[in-house]
Coordinates of C-alpha atoms in Angstrom, one line a residue:
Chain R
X1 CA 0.0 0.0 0.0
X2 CA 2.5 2.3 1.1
X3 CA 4.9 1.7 -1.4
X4 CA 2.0 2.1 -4.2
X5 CA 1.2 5.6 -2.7
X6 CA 4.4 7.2 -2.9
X7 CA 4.7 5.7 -6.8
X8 CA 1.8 7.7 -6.7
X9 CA 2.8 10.6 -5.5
X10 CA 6.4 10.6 -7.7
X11 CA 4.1 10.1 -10.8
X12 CA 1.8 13.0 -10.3
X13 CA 5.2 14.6 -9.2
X14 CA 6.6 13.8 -12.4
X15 CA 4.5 16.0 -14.7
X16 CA 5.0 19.0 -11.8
X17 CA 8.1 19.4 -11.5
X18 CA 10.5 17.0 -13.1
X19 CA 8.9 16.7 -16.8
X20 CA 6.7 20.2 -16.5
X21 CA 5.2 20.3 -19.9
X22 CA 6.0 24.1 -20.4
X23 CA 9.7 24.9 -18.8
X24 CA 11.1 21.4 -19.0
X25 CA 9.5 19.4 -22.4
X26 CA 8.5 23.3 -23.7
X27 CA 5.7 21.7 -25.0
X28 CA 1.8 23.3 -25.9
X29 CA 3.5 26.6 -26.3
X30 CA 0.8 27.9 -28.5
X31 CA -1.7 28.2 -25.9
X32 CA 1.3 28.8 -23.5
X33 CA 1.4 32.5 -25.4
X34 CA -1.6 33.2 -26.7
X35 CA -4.0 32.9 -24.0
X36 CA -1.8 34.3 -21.0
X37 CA -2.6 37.7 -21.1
X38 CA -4.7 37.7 -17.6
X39 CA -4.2 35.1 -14.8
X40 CA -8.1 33.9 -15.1
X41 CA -7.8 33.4 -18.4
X42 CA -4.4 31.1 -17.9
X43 CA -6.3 29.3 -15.0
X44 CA -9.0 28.2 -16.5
X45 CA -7.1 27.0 -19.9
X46 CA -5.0 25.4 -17.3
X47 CA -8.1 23.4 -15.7
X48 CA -9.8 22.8 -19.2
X49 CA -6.6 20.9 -20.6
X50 CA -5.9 19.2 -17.3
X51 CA -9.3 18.1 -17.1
X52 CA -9.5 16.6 -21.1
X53 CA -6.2 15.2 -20.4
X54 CA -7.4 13.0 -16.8
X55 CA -10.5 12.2 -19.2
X56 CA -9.4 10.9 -22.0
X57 CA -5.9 9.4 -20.3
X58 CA -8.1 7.7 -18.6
X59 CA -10.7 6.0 -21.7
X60 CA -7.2 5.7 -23.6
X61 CA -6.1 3.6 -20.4
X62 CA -9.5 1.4 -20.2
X63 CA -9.4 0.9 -24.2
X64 CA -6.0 -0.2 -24.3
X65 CA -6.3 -3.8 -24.3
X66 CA -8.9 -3.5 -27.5
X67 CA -7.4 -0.8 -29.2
X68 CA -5.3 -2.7 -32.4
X69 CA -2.2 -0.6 -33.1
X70 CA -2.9 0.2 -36.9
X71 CA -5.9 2.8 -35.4
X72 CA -4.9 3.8 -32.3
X73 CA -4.1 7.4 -33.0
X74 CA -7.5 7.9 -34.7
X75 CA -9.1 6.4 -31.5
X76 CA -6.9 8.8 -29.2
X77 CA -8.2 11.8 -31.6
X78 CA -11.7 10.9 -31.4
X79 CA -11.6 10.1 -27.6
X80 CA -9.7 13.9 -26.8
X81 CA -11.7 15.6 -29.3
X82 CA -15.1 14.1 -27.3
X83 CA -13.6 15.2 -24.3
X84 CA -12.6 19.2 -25.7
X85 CA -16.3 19.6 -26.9
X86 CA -17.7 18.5 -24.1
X87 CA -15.7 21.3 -22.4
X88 CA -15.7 23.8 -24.7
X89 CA -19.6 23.1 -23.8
X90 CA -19.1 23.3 -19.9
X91 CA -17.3 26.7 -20.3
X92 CA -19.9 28.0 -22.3
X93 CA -22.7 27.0 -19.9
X94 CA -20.1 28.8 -17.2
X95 CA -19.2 31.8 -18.7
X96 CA -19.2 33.2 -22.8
X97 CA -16.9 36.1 -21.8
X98 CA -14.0 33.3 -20.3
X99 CA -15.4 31.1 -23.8
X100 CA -14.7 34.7 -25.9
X101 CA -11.3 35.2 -24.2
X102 CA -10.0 31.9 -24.8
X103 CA -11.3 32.0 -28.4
X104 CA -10.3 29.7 -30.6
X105 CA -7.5 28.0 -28.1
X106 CA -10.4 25.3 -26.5
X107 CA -11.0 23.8 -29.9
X108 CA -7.4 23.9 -30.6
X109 CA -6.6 22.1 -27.6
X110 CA -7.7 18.2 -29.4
X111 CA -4.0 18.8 -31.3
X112 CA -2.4 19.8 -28.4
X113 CA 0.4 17.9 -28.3
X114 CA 0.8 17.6 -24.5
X115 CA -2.6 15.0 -24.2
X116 CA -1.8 13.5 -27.3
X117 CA 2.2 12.9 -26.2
X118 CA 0.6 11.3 -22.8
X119 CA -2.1 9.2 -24.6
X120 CA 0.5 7.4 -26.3
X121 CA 3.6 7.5 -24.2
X122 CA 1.8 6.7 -20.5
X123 CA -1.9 6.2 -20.6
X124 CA -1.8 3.3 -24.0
X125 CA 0.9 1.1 -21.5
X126 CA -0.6 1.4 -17.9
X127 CA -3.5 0.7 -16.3
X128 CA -6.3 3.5 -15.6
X129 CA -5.8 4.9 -12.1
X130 CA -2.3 5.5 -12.8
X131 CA -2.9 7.1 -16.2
X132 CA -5.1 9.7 -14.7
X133 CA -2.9 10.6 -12.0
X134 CA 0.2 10.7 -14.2
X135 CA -2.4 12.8 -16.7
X136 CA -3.2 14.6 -13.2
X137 CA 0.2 15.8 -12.5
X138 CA 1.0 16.7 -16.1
X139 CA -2.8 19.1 -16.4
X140 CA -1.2 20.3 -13.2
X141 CA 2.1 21.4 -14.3
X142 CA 0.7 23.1 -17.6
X143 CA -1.7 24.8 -15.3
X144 CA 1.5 26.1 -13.2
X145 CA 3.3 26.8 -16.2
X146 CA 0.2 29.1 -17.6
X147 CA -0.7 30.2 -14.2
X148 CA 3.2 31.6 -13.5
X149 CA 3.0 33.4 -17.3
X150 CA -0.6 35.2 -16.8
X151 CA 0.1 36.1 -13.5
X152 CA 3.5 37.7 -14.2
X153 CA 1.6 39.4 -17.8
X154 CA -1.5 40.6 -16.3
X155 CA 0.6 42.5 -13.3
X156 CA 3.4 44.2 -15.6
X157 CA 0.3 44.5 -18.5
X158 CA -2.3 45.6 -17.0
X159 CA -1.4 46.8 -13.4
X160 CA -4.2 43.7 -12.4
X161 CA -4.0 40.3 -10.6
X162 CA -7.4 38.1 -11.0
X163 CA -8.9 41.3 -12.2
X164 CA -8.3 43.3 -8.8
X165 CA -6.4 46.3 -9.3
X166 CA -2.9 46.1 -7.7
X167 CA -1.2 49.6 -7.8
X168 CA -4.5 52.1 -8.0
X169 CA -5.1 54.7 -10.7
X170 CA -1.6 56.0 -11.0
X171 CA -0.1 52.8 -12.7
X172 CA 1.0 53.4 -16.0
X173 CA 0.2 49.8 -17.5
X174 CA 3.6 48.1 -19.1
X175 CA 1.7 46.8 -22.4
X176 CA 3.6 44.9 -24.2
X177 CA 3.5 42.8 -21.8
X178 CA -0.4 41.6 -22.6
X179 CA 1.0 41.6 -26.1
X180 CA 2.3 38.5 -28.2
X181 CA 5.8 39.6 -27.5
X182 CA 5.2 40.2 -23.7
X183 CA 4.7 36.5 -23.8
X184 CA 8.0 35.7 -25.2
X185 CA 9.4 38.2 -22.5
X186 CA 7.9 36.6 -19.6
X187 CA 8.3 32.7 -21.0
X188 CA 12.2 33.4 -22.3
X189 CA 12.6 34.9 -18.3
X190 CA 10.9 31.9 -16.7
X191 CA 13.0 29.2 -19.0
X192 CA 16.1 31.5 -17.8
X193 CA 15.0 31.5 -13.8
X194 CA 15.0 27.5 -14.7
X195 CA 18.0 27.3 -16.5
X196 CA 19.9 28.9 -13.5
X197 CA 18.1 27.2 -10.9
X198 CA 19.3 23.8 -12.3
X199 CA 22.5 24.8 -13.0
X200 CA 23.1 26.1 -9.6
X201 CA 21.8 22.6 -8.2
X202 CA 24.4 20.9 -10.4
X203 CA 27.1 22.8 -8.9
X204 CA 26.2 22.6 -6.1
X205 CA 25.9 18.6 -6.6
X206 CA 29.7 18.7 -7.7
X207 CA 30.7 20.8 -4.8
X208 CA 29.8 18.3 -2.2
X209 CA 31.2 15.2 -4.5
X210 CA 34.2 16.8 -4.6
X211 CA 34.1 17.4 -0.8
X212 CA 33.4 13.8 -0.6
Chain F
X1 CA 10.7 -11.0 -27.3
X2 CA 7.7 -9.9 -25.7
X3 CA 7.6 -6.8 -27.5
X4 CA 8.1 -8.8 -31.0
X5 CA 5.2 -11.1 -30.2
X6 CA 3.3 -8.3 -29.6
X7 CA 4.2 -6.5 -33.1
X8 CA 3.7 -9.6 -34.6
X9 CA -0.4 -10.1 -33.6
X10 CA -1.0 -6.3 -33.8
X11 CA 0.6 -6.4 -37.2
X12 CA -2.4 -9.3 -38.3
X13 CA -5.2 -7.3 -36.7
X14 CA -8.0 -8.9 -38.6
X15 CA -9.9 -5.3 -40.1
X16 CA -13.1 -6.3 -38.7
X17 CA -11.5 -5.7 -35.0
X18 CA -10.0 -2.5 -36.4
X19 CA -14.1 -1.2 -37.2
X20 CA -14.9 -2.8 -33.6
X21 CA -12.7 -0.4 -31.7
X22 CA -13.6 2.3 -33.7
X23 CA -17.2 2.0 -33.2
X24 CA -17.2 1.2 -30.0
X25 CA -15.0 4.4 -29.6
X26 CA -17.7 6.2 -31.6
X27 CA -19.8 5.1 -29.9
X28 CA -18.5 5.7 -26.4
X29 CA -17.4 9.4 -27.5
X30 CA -21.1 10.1 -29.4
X31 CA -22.7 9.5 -26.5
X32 CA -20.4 11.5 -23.9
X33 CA -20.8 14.6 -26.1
X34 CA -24.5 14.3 -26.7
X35 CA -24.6 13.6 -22.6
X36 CA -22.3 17.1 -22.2
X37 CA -24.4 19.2 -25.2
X38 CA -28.1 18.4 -22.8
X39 CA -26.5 19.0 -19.8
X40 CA -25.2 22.5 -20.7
X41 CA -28.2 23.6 -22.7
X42 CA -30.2 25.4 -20.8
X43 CA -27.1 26.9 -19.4
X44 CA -25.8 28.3 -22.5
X45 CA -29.2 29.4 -23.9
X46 CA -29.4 31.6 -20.7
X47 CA -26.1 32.6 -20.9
X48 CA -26.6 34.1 -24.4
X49 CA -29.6 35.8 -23.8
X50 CA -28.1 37.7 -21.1
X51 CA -25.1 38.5 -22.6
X52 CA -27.2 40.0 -25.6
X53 CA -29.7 41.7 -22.9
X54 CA -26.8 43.0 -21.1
X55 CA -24.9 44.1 -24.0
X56 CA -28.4 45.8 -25.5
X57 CA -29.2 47.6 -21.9
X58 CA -25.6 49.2 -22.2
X59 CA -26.0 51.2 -25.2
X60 CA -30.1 51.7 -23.9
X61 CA -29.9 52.0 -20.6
X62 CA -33.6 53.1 -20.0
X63 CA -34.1 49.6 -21.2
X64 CA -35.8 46.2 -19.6
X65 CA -36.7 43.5 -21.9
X66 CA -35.9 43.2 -24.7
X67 CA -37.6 41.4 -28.3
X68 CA -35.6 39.9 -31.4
X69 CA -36.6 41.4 -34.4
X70 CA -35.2 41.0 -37.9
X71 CA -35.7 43.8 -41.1
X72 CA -36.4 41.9 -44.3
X73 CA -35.0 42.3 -47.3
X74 CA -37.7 43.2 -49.2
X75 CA -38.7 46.0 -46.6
X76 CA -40.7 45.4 -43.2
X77 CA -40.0 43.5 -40.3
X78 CA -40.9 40.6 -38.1
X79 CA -40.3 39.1 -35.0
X80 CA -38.2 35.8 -34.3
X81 CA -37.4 33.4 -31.8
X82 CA -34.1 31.8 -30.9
X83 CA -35.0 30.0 -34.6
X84 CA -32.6 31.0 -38.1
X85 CA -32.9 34.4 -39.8
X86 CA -33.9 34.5 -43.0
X87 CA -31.6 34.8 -45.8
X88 CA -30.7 38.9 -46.5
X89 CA -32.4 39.7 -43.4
X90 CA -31.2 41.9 -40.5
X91 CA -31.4 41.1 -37.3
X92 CA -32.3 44.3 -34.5
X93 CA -33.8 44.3 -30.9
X94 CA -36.4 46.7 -29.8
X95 CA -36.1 47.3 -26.0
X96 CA -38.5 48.6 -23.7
X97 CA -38.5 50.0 -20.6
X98 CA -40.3 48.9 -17.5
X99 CA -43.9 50.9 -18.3
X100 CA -43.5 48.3 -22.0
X101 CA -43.0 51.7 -24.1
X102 CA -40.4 51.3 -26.4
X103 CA -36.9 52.9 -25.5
X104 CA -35.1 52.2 -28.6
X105 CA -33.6 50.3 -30.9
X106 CA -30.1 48.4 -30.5
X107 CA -28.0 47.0 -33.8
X108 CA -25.1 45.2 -34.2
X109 CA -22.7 46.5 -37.1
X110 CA -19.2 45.6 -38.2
X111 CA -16.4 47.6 -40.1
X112 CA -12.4 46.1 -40.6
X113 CA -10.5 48.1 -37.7
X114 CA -6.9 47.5 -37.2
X115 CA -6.8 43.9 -36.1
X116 CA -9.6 42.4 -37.4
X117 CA -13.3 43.2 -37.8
X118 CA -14.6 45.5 -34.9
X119 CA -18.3 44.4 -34.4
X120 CA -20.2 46.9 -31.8
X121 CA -23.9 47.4 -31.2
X122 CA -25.3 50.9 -31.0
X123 CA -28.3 51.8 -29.4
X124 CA -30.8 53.9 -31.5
X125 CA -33.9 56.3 -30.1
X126 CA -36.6 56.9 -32.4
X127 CA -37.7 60.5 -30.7
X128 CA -33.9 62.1 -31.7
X129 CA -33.2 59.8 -34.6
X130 CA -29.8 59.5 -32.9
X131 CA -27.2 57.0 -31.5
X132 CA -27.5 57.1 -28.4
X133 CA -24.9 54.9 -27.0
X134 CA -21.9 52.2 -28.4
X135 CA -21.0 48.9 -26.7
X136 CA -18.4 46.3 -28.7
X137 CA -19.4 43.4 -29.1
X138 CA -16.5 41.8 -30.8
X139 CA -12.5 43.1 -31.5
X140 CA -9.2 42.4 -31.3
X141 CA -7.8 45.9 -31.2
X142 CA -4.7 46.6 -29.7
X143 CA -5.1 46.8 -26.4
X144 CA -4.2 50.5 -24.6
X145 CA -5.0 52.0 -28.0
X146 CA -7.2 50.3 -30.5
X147 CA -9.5 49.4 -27.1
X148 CA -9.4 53.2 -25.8
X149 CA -13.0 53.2 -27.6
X150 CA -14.7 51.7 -25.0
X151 CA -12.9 54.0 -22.2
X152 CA -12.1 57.4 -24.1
X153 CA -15.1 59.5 -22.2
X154 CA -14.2 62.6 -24.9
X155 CA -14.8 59.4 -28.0
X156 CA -17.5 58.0 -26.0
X157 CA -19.2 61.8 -25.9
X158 CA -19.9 61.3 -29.7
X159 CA -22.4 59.2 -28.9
X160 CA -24.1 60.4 -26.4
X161 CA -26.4 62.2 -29.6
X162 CA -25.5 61.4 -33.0
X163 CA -27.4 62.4 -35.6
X164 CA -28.9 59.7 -37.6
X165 CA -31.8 61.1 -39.3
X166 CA -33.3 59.9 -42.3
X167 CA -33.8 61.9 -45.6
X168 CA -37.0 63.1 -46.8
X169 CA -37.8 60.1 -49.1
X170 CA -36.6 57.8 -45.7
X171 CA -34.6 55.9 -48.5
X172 CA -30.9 56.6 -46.9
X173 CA -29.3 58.4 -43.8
X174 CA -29.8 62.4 -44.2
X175 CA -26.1 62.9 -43.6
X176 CA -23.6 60.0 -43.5
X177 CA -21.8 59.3 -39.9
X178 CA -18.6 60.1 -40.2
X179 CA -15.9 59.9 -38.3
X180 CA -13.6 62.6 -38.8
X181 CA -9.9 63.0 -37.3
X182 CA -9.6 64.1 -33.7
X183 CA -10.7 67.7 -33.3
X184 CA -12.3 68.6 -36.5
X185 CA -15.8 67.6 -35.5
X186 CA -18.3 70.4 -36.4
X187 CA -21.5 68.4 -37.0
X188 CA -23.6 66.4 -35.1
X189 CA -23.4 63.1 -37.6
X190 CA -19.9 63.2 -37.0
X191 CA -18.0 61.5 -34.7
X192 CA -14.7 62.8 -33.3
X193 CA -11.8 60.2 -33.4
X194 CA -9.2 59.2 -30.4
X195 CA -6.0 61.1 -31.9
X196 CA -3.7 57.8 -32.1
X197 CA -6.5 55.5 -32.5
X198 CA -7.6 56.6 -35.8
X199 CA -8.6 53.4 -37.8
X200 CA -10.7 51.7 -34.8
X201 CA -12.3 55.1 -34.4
X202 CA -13.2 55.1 -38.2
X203 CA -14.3 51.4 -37.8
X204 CA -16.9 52.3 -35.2
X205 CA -18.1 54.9 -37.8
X206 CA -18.2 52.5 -40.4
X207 CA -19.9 49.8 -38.6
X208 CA -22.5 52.6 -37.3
X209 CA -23.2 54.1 -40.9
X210 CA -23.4 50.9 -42.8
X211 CA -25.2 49.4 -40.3
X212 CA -28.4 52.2 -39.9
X213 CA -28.2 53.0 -43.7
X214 CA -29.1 49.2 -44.1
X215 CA -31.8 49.3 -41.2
X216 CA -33.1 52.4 -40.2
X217 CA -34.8 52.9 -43.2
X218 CA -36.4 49.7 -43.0
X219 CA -37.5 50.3 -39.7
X220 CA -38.3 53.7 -38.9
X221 CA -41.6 54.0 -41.4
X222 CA -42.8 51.0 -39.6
X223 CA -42.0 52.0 -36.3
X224 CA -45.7 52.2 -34.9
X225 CA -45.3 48.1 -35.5
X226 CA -42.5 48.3 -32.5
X227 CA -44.2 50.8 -30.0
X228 CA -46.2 48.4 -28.1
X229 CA -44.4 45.5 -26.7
X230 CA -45.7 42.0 -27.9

């Protein structure tokens, strides 16, 4: 039991931290860019893709054993697009001003190549209930990875965080920054505050071997 | 070994399992989404009618309910449900305010801005033959300068009464609205543009003109049709 738990617990992990689909595989960038102007907007793309990726991870998982190999990708396709209408119909019944914001970038999430990379790398080999929370940990980390670019856009952009004003009238909003190129800005400083964070953990690494 | 024995059966997958999987995926993934489109129905329905009713009580804001109307082609008007328009026709919504007396009339029109096609809805009063008031319904402006024309209270002014009278033989729009560049307005069909924001400010002109030019004279000889509420 116990030992199942923490494989668990590394495999939602996994798509967190480890194998984050944005800063580590750089992977789904187009939404990554185009819908991270405002933190509520990055949320809830964040949710809808983590939500169609536990769903269909997990019918991919239970259809595994009858799936033949010739069609499998056109069963994955079907089974994620099933999944993206039926929340492209949930955020509509929610709200059509978050369903205007994200535009076109629900649709476009049946070729995103983060559910579709999972579907056949984890979820076609393993059993359901680790699927899903493998899928879990990867929505997760894409939610992070959006999360950490709208909140950082919609501050510098628009002087806002979850549409509460932060600095009062005075602020002069920075606009590029809600801008296709902001994005760029704020993912190229993100993959940099990576970059150095795992460089300094190597050193440090070789330090104490050397020590040793 | 495993692995080849495995390529080896998958490789003689018999084409009749093939059409199994793929309709019992169908079949699986048909009935998930018909499951979703019922369950959100109602939800969506609402949604839209509010988001039209709000977007209508902005540029009327006298307004309470509202009624879908469309302007046919081949002149006069009728009223429609949630159901298609017809082909050619134009689709308007009277609103009225809380005593049922009609407040005005609110259109959608669309003109290329910068971006992409700026699609507002204007709100029109019969008594002034004027615009009385501008929401967007649609853009992709830039934002901090394309999008200034929903904050810009000196743009938003224009439309507070703009003329939109009709001409004597109610064919066409007495005077074309206009928008003209920032400063030079001097009369009342035109509208005054954001200095810097020149092209959305002409699109909202656009989008105003073509729109009533289509509609108004459609619907202001009939207008006795829309005074009572139905």
């Amino acid at each position: 039991m116990n030992v199942t738990t923490t494989r668990g617990w590394d495999e939602f992990m996994e798509g967190i931290w480890k194998q984050n689909p944005t800063f580590v595989m750089i992977l789904g960038m187009c939404p990554t860019l185009a819908v991270t102007v405002s933190a509520v907007n990055a949320l809830s793309m964040g949710i809808s893709t983590a939500l169609v990726l536990i769903a269909s991870c997990g019918l991919v998982s239970m259809m595994r054993n009858v799936t033949p190999k010739e069609v499998r990708i056109a069963v994955y396709i079907v089974i994620i697009a099933t999944f993206v209408t039926a929340v492209d119909y949930a955020i509509q019944a929610i709200s059509l001003a978050l369903y205007d914001a994200l535009g076109a970038f629900i649709q476009l999430i049946v070729v995103n190549c983060i559910i579709l990379g999972r579907a056949e790398a984890h979820a076609a080999k393993n059993p359901p209930i680790p699927a899903m929370v493998n899928a879990a940990g990867m929505g997760a980390g894409f939610t992070i990875g959006l999360l950490s670019l709208g909140v950082v856009r919609e501050i510098l952009g628009a002087g806002t965080l979850f549409g509460v004003s932060l600095f009062g009238a005075s602020f002069q909003p920075w606009v590029i920054m809600v801008l296709p190129p902001g994005g760029f800005f704020v993912l190229g400083s993100w993959l940099l505050f990576f970059a150095w964070l795992e460089r300094r953990k190597q050193r440090k690494l070789a330090e104490t071997a050397e020590n040793v | 070994m495993n692995a080849d024995l495995h390529q080896l059966a998958a490789q003689s997958t018999p084409t009749a399992a093939m059409i199994k999987t793929l309709g019992l995926v169908s079949a699986i993934c048909g009935l998930i989404i018909v499951g979703a489109y019922q369950l959100t129905f109602d939800a969506v329905a609402d949604n839209k009618r509010i988001a039209t009713e709000r977007a209508v009580f902005k540029v009327l804001p006298a307004a309470k309910s509202i009624a879908e109307f469309v302007a046919l082609p081949a002149g006069g008007m009728e009223k429609i449900g949630t159901g298609e328009t017809p082909a050619g026709a134009v689709k308007f919504f009277a609103a009225y305010d809380g005593d049922g007396k009609l407040a005005g009339i609110a259109a959608e029109g669309g003109a290329k801005g910068y971006a992409d096609t700026v699609r507002i809805m204007f709100g029109y009063q019969p008594e002034c033959q004027c615009v009385v008031g501008i929401g967007v319904v649609s853009m992709r402006e830039t934002p901090g300068i394309g999008d200034k024309i929903l904050t810009d209270k000196d743009f938003l002014a224009n439309f507070t009464e703009l003329d939109a009278k009709l001409n004597a033989e109610l064919k066409a729009l007495a005077n074309e609205v206009k928008t003209v560049k920032h400063g030079s307005k001097t009369n009342p069909w035109q509208i005054d543009a954001i200095s810097g924001a020149t092209i959305t400010s002409r699109a909202v002109g656009k989008a105003i003109n073509d729109s009533a030019q289509v509609l108004l004279p459609k619907i202001v000889p009939a207008l006795e049709q829309l005074k009572a509420k139905s």
